PDB file of C-alpha atoms in Angstrom:
ATOM      1  CA  MET A   1      17.692  33.848 146.914  1.00 41.00           C
ATOM      2  CA  SER A   2      17.983  36.813 149.258  1.00 43.00           C
ATOM      3  CA  ARG A   3      14.883  38.173 150.887  1.00 47.00           C
ATOM      4  CA  PRO A   4      12.949  40.926 149.076  1.00 51.00           C
ATOM      5  CA  PRO A   5      13.964  44.529 149.739  1.00 54.00           C
ATOM      6  CA  ALA A   6      12.088  46.436 152.371  1.00 49.00           C
ATOM      7  CA  ARG A   7       9.573  49.039 151.302  1.00 52.00           C
ATOM      8  CA  GLU A   8      10.947  52.558 151.371  1.00 47.00           C
ATOM      9  CA  GLU A   9       8.533  53.710 154.039  1.00 44.00           C
ATOM     10  CA  HIS A  10      10.590  51.578 156.429  1.00 40.00           C
ATOM     11  CA  PRO A  11      14.137  52.726 155.587  1.00 38.00           C
ATOM     12  CA  GLY A  12      15.608  51.261 158.746  1.00 39.00           C
ATOM     13  CA  ALA A  13      14.732  47.698 157.791  1.00 39.00           C
ATOM     14  CA  THR A  14      17.322  45.927 155.705  1.00 38.00           C
ATOM     15  CA  ALA A  15      17.314  42.630 153.928  1.00 39.00           C
ATOM     16  CA  GLY A  16      20.235  40.318 154.193  1.00 39.00           C
ATOM     17  CA  THR A  17      21.336  41.551 157.635  1.00 40.00           C
ATOM     18  CA  SER A  18      20.206  40.634 161.093  1.00 40.00           C
ATOM     19  CA  GLY A  19      18.555  43.508 162.865  1.00 41.00           C
ATOM     20  CA  SER A  20      17.999  47.075 161.738  1.00 47.00           C
ATOM     21  CA  ALA A  21      20.728  49.185 160.223  1.00 50.00           C
ATOM     22  CA  GLY A  22      21.682  52.234 162.208  1.00 62.00           C
ATOM     23  CA  ASP A  23      21.385  55.800 160.964  1.00 68.00           C
ATOM     24  CA  ARG A  24      24.899  56.842 161.996  1.00 72.00           C
ATOM     25  CA  ILE A  25      27.039  58.543 159.366  1.00 75.00           C
ATOM     26  CA  LEU A  26      30.464  58.995 160.941  1.00 77.00           C
ATOM     27  CA  THR A  27      31.570  55.386 161.460  1.00 80.00           C
ATOM     28  CA  LEU A  28      34.831  53.662 160.590  1.00 81.00           C
ATOM     29  CA  PRO A  29      33.255  51.503 157.852  1.00 77.00           C
ATOM     30  CA  ASN A  30      31.708  54.588 156.249  1.00 80.00           C
ATOM     31  CA  VAL A  31      35.042  56.420 156.382  1.00 82.00           C
ATOM     32  CA  ILE A  32      36.648  53.463 154.581  1.00 82.00           C
ATOM     33  CA  SER A  33      33.914  53.585 151.934  1.00 83.00           C
ATOM     34  CA  PHE A  34      34.408  57.342 151.469  1.00 86.00           C
ATOM     35  CA  VAL A  35      38.150  56.821 151.025  1.00 87.00           C
ATOM     36  CA  ARG A  36      37.425  54.133 148.417  1.00 87.00           C
ATOM     37  CA  LEU A  37      35.194  56.603 146.583  1.00 89.00           C
ATOM     38  CA  LEU A  38      37.968  59.215 146.575  1.00 91.00           C
ATOM     39  CA  GLY A  39      40.205  56.651 144.907  1.00 91.00           C
ATOM     40  CA  VAL A  40      38.001  56.620 141.783  1.00 93.00           C
ATOM     41  CA  PRO A  41      38.861  60.116 140.456  1.00 94.00           C
ATOM     42  CA  LEU A  42      42.467  59.648 141.586  1.00 95.00           C
ATOM     43  CA  PHE A  43      42.721  56.458 139.547  1.00 94.00           C
ATOM     44  CA  LEU A  44      41.245  58.136 136.449  1.00 94.00           C
ATOM     45  CA  TYR A  45      43.660  61.060 136.782  1.00 96.00           C
ATOM     46  CA  LEU A  46      46.675  58.792 137.106  1.00 95.00           C
ATOM     47  CA  LEU A  47      45.574  56.574 134.215  1.00 93.00           C
ATOM     48  CA  LEU A  48      44.290  59.119 131.689  1.00 94.00           C
ATOM     49  CA  VAL A  49      46.020  62.412 132.547  1.00 95.00           C
ATOM     50  CA  ALA A  50      49.317  61.648 134.237  1.00 93.00           C
ATOM     51  CA  HIS A  51      49.759  58.287 132.460  1.00 90.00           C
ATOM     52  CA  ALA A  52      51.302  57.011 135.693  1.00 93.00           C
ATOM     53  CA  ASP A  53      50.327  53.393 135.128  1.00 90.00           C
ATOM     54  CA  VAL A  54      52.189  51.984 138.129  1.00 89.00           C
ATOM     55  CA  ALA A  55      50.573  54.465 140.522  1.00 93.00           C
ATOM     56  CA  ALA A  56      47.171  53.841 138.918  1.00 92.00           C
ATOM     57  CA  LEU A  57      47.754  50.110 139.340  1.00 90.00           C
ATOM     58  CA  VAL A  58      48.447  50.591 143.059  1.00 91.00           C
ATOM     59  CA  VAL A  59      45.302  52.713 143.566  1.00 91.00           C
ATOM     60  CA  LEU A  60      43.190  50.214 141.656  1.00 89.00           C
ATOM     61  CA  ALA A  61      44.623  47.259 143.554  1.00 87.00           C
ATOM     62  CA  ILE A  62      43.996  48.927 146.914  1.00 87.00           C
ATOM     63  CA  GLY A  63      40.460  49.873 145.914  1.00 83.00           C
ATOM     64  CA  GLY A  64      39.726  46.336 144.776  1.00 78.00           C
ATOM     65  CA  THR A  65      41.321  44.427 147.634  1.00 75.00           C
ATOM     66  CA  THR A  66      39.608  46.593 150.268  1.00 75.00           C
ATOM     67  CA  ASP A  67      36.184  45.808 148.784  1.00 70.00           C
ATOM     68  CA  TRP A  68      35.382  43.497 151.701  1.00 73.00           C
ATOM     69  CA  VAL A  69      37.072  45.560 154.444  1.00 76.00           C
ATOM     70  CA  ASP A  70      34.271  48.054 155.107  1.00 71.00           C
ATOM     71  CA  GLY A  71      31.654  45.314 155.400  1.00 70.00           C
ATOM     72  CA  TRP A  72      33.870  43.180 157.636  1.00 76.00           C
ATOM     73  CA  VAL A  73      34.639  46.124 159.920  1.00 76.00           C
ATOM     74  CA  ALA A  74      30.950  47.068 160.085  1.00 72.00           C
ATOM     75  CA  ARG A  75      29.942  43.588 161.197  1.00 75.00           C
ATOM     76  CA  ARG A  76      32.934  43.168 163.506  1.00 81.00           C
ATOM     77  CA  MET A  77      32.403  46.511 165.265  1.00 79.00           C
ATOM     78  CA  HIS A  78      28.585  46.363 165.092  1.00 76.00           C
ATOM     79  CA  GLN A  79      28.527  49.566 163.027  1.00 74.00           C
ATOM     80  CA  VAL A  80      26.232  48.438 160.227  1.00 75.00           C
ATOM     81  CA  SER A  81      24.393  51.483 158.875  1.00 75.00           C
ATOM     82  CA  ARG A  82      21.952  52.232 156.081  1.00 75.00           C
ATOM     83  CA  LEU A  83      24.458  54.692 154.588  1.00 73.00           C
ATOM     84  CA  GLY A  84      27.140  52.024 154.602  1.00 71.00           C
ATOM     85  CA  GLU A  85      24.834  49.568 152.844  1.00 72.00           C
ATOM     86  CA  LEU A  86      24.422  52.145 150.075  1.00 77.00           C
ATOM     87  CA  LEU A  87      28.049  53.297 149.901  1.00 78.00           C
ATOM     88  CA  ASP A  88      29.592  49.835 149.560  1.00 77.00           C
ATOM     89  CA  PRO A  89      27.850  48.788 146.306  1.00 78.00           C
ATOM     90  CA  LEU A  90      28.112  52.374 145.033  1.00 83.00           C
ATOM     91  CA  ALA A  91      31.893  52.293 145.453  1.00 85.00           C
ATOM     92  CA  ASP A  92      32.053  48.905 143.729  1.00 83.00           C
ATOM     93  CA  ARG A  93      30.037  50.107 140.736  1.00 85.00           C
ATOM     94  CA  LEU A  94      31.992  53.344 140.398  1.00 89.00           C
ATOM     95  CA  TYR A  95      35.294  51.457 140.459  1.00 88.00           C
ATOM     96  CA  ILE A  96      34.037  49.069 137.793  1.00 90.00           C
ATOM     97  CA  LEU A  97      32.579  51.798 135.575  1.00 91.00           C
ATOM     98  CA  ALA A  98      35.557  54.129 135.960  1.00 91.00           C
ATOM     99  CA  THR A  99      37.989  51.309 135.235  1.00 92.00           C
ATOM    100  CA  LEU A 100      36.043  50.196 132.183  1.00 92.00           C
ATOM    101  CA  LEU A 101      35.901  53.709 130.727  1.00 92.00           C
ATOM    102  CA  GLY A 102      39.566  54.356 131.469  1.00 94.00           C
ATOM    103  CA  PHE A 103      40.680  50.990 130.111  1.00 94.00           C
ATOM    104  CA  THR A 104      38.597  51.429 126.972  1.00 94.00           C
ATOM    105  CA  ALA A 105      40.117  54.863 126.371  1.00 93.00           C
ATOM    106  CA  ARG A 106      43.606  53.365 126.789  1.00 91.00           C
ATOM    107  CA  ASP A 107      42.783  50.268 124.688  1.00 91.00           C
ATOM    108  CA  VAL A 108      43.415  47.935 127.629  1.00 92.00           C
ATOM    109  CA  VAL A 109      40.024  46.266 127.064  1.00 94.00           C
ATOM    110  CA  PRO A 110      37.934  46.201 123.850  1.00 94.00           C
ATOM    111  CA  TRP A 111      34.793  48.309 123.669  1.00 93.00           C
ATOM    112  CA  GLN A 112      32.666  45.158 123.288  1.00 95.00           C
ATOM    113  CA  PHE A 113      33.596  44.046 126.810  1.00 95.00           C
ATOM    114  CA  THR A 114      32.754  47.474 128.184  1.00 94.00           C
ATOM    115  CA  ALA A 115      29.451  47.514 126.309  1.00 95.00           C
ATOM    116  CA  ALA A 116      28.499  44.115 127.740  1.00 95.00           C
ATOM    117  CA  LEU A 117      29.024  45.310 131.315  1.00 93.00           C
ATOM    118  CA  LEU A 118      27.312  48.652 130.720  1.00 92.00           C
ATOM    119  CA  ALA A 119      24.300  46.870 129.208  1.00 94.00           C
ATOM    120  CA  ARG A 120      23.936  44.897 132.430  1.00 91.00           C
ATOM    121  CA  GLU A 121      24.009  48.128 134.438  1.00 88.00           C
ATOM    122  CA  LEU A 122      21.246  49.571 132.250  1.00 91.00           C
ATOM    123  CA  LEU A 123      19.189  46.429 132.837  1.00 88.00           C
ATOM    124  CA  LEU A 124      19.603  46.792 136.580  1.00 87.00           C
ATOM    125  CA  LEU A 125      18.723  50.499 136.471  1.00 87.00           C
ATOM    126  CA  GLY A 126      15.484  49.602 134.701  1.00 87.00           C
ATOM    127  CA  SER A 127      14.662  47.049 137.388  1.00 85.00           C
ATOM    128  CA  LEU A 128      15.397  49.573 140.139  1.00 84.00           C
ATOM    129  CA  ALA A 129      13.078  52.099 138.479  1.00 84.00           C
ATOM    130  CA  VAL A 130      10.271  49.532 138.428  1.00 83.00           C
ATOM    131  CA  LEU A 131      10.841  48.647 142.091  1.00 82.00           C
ATOM    132  CA  ARG A 132      10.867  52.301 143.107  1.00 84.00           C
ATOM    133  CA  ARG A 133       7.599  52.902 141.277  1.00 84.00           C
ATOM    134  CA  HIS A 134       6.030  50.191 143.453  1.00 77.00           C
ATOM    135  CA  GLY A 135       7.477  51.556 146.697  1.00 78.00           C
ATOM    136  CA  TYR A 136      10.552  49.339 147.048  1.00 77.00           C
ATOM    137  CA  GLY A 137      14.190  50.266 147.411  1.00 72.00           C
ATOM    138  CA  PRO A 138      17.182  48.481 145.865  1.00 72.00           C
ATOM    139  CA  PRO A 139      17.264  44.694 146.277  1.00 73.00           C
ATOM    140  CA  PRO A 140      19.782  43.202 148.721  1.00 72.00           C
ATOM    141  CA  VAL A 141      23.171  42.334 147.286  1.00 73.00           C
ATOM    142  CA  HIS A 142      23.248  38.711 146.123  1.00 78.00           C
ATOM    143  CA  TYR A 143      26.314  36.551 146.763  1.00 85.00           C
ATOM    144  CA  VAL A 144      26.568  35.904 143.019  1.00 90.00           C
ATOM    145  CA  GLY A 145      26.810  39.642 142.452  1.00 87.00           C
ATOM    146  CA  LYS A 146      29.455  39.990 145.155  1.00 85.00           C
ATOM    147  CA  THR A 147      31.446  37.160 143.585  1.00 91.00           C
ATOM    148  CA  ALA A 148      31.215  38.791 140.161  1.00 92.00           C
ATOM    149  CA  THR A 149      32.339  42.127 141.595  1.00 88.00           C
ATOM    150  CA  PHE A 150      35.273  40.451 143.342  1.00 88.00           C
ATOM    151  CA  LEU A 151      36.375  38.757 140.108  1.00 92.00           C
ATOM    152  CA  LEU A 152      36.150  41.973 138.105  1.00 92.00           C
ATOM    153  CA  LEU A 153      37.975  44.035 140.714  1.00 88.00           C
ATOM    154  CA  ALA A 154      40.662  41.345 140.823  1.00 90.00           C
ATOM    155  CA  ALA A 155      40.898  41.190 137.020  1.00 93.00           C
ATOM    156  CA  PHE A 156      41.360  44.891 136.351  1.00 93.00           C
ATOM    157  CA  PRO A 157      44.705  45.420 138.156  1.00 92.00           C
ATOM    158  CA  VAL A 158      46.071  42.284 136.474  1.00 94.00           C
ATOM    159  CA  LEU A 159      44.979  43.537 133.046  1.00 94.00           C
ATOM    160  CA  LEU A 160      46.594  46.906 133.730  1.00 92.00           C
ATOM    161  CA  LEU A 161      49.764  45.112 134.800  1.00 92.00           C
ATOM    162  CA  ALA A 162      49.761  43.226 131.515  1.00 92.00           C
ATOM    163  CA  ALA A 163      49.416  46.497 129.588  1.00 90.00           C
ATOM    164  CA  ALA A 164      51.980  48.437 131.624  1.00 87.00           C
ATOM    165  CA  VAL A 165      54.687  45.765 131.922  1.00 88.00           C
ATOM    166  CA  PRO A 166      55.423  44.048 128.588  1.00 87.00           C
ATOM    167  CA  GLY A 167      57.414  41.295 130.270  1.00 90.00           C
ATOM    168  CA  ALA A 168      54.366  40.257 132.287  1.00 89.00           C
ATOM    169  CA  ALA A 169      51.873  40.567 129.429  1.00 91.00           C
ATOM    170  CA  ALA A 170      51.601  36.867 128.561  1.00 93.00           C
ATOM    171  CA  VAL A 171      50.969  35.519 132.061  1.00 95.00           C
ATOM    172  CA  ALA A 172      49.128  38.537 133.488  1.00 94.00           C
ATOM    173  CA  GLY A 173      46.973  38.842 130.383  1.00 94.00           C
ATOM    174  CA  ALA A 174      45.864  35.211 130.571  1.00 96.00           C
ATOM    175  CA  ILE A 175      45.060  35.446 134.281  1.00 96.00           C
ATOM    176  CA  GLY A 176      43.376  38.841 133.962  1.00 95.00           C
ATOM    177  CA  TRP A 177      41.135  37.855 131.068  1.00 96.00           C
ATOM    178  CA  GLY A 178      40.226  34.569 132.740  1.00 96.00           C
ATOM    179  CA  LEU A 179      39.026  36.481 135.785  1.00 96.00           C
ATOM    180  CA  ALA A 180      37.350  39.152 133.666  1.00 96.00           C
ATOM    181  CA  TRP A 181      35.288  36.745 131.549  1.00 96.00           C
ATOM    182  CA  TRP A 182      34.129  34.770 134.577  1.00 96.00           C
ATOM    183  CA  GLY A 183      33.256  38.051 136.265  1.00 95.00           C
ATOM    184  CA  LEU A 184      31.266  39.182 133.227  1.00 95.00           C
ATOM    185  CA  VAL A 185      29.268  35.941 133.122  1.00 96.00           C
ATOM    186  CA  LEU A 186      28.457  36.034 136.838  1.00 95.00           C
ATOM    187  CA  TYR A 187      27.666  39.750 136.601  1.00 92.00           C
ATOM    188  CA  TRP A 188      24.936  38.943 134.097  1.00 94.00           C
ATOM    189  CA  VAL A 189      23.728  35.965 136.150  1.00 95.00           C
ATOM    190  CA  ALA A 190      23.376  38.258 139.163  1.00 91.00           C
ATOM    191  CA  GLY A 191      21.548  40.801 137.015  1.00 90.00           C
ATOM    192  CA  ALA A 192      19.104  38.127 135.872  1.00 91.00           C
ATOM    193  CA  LEU A 193      18.472  37.123 139.500  1.00 90.00           C
ATOM    194  CA  TYR A 194      17.719  40.748 140.411  1.00 87.00           C
ATOM    195  CA  VAL A 195      15.286  41.058 137.487  1.00 88.00           C
ATOM    196  CA  VAL A 196      13.502  37.846 138.504  1.00 88.00           C
ATOM    197  CA  GLN A 197      13.256  39.062 142.084  1.00 86.00           C
ATOM    198  CA  ALA A 198      11.890  42.427 140.960  1.00 84.00           C
ATOM    199  CA  GLY A 199       9.331  40.681 138.744  1.00 84.00           C
ATOM    200  CA  ARG A 200       8.097  38.541 141.627  1.00 85.00           C
ATOM    201  CA  LEU A 201       7.690  41.592 143.856  1.00 83.00           C
ATOM    202  CA  VAL A 202       5.767  43.517 141.205  1.00 81.00           C
ATOM    203  CA  ARG A 203       3.456  40.585 140.484  1.00 83.00           C
ATOM    204  CA  ALA A 204       2.780  40.136 144.201  1.00 80.00           C
ATOM    205  CA  VAL A 205       1.959  43.818 144.620  1.00 76.00           C
ATOM    206  CA  ARG A 206      -0.375  43.839 141.624  1.00 77.00           C
ATOM    207  CA  ALA A 207      -2.107  40.724 142.933  1.00 77.00           C
ATOM    208  CA  GLY A 208      -2.676  42.471 146.255  1.00 70.00           C
ATOM    209  CA  GLY A 209      -0.702  39.907 148.215  1.00 56.00           C
ATOM    210  CA  THR A 210       2.440  39.872 150.286  1.00 54.00           C
ATOM    211  CA  PRO A 211       5.733  39.188 148.451  1.00 53.00           C
ATOM    212  CA  ALA A 212       7.067  35.726 149.202  1.00 50.00           C
TER     213      ALA A 212
END
């Protein structure tokens, strides 16, 4: 499991990366993350207001496939920053939540699937609140969580393709739902790992020791 998150009184220290994250804001990776964030309201407008499904599909596909780009560029160009470490998972979560709400409104996915993913987010928010109360920031991103996010972001454009193009519904629907269900399972597995990690930190703090 990843190392425990650093206490908030040392914001420059990061878990899961080698060395301290910089405090720079205007970096290429951060610009990429900001552009990804701008794609969220654009996607919702195209899907729910303009009903331009093809354009929404393109925006969603670009947002999903560039999930790894900002992190890769940051490591490649040695521009890892604390802001970037916050923006990357934020963009991922907003894409997932926005897509779920939009797809539910358009009947692309059933509300039960949306509820299952939202319940996991509520679980994680509760864990983050407990960590913050004990002086810790968010836990480092686990590879299981990254895999789940990748599967979900890959599933959503395929599901939209199945809904927008009737001729592709059979094949795209099967592929999309296969990815989506695996993503949902791993999303909950990652959530359970975060809860276990938070519990260990809290118990260590209450015992007066150092988290292992």
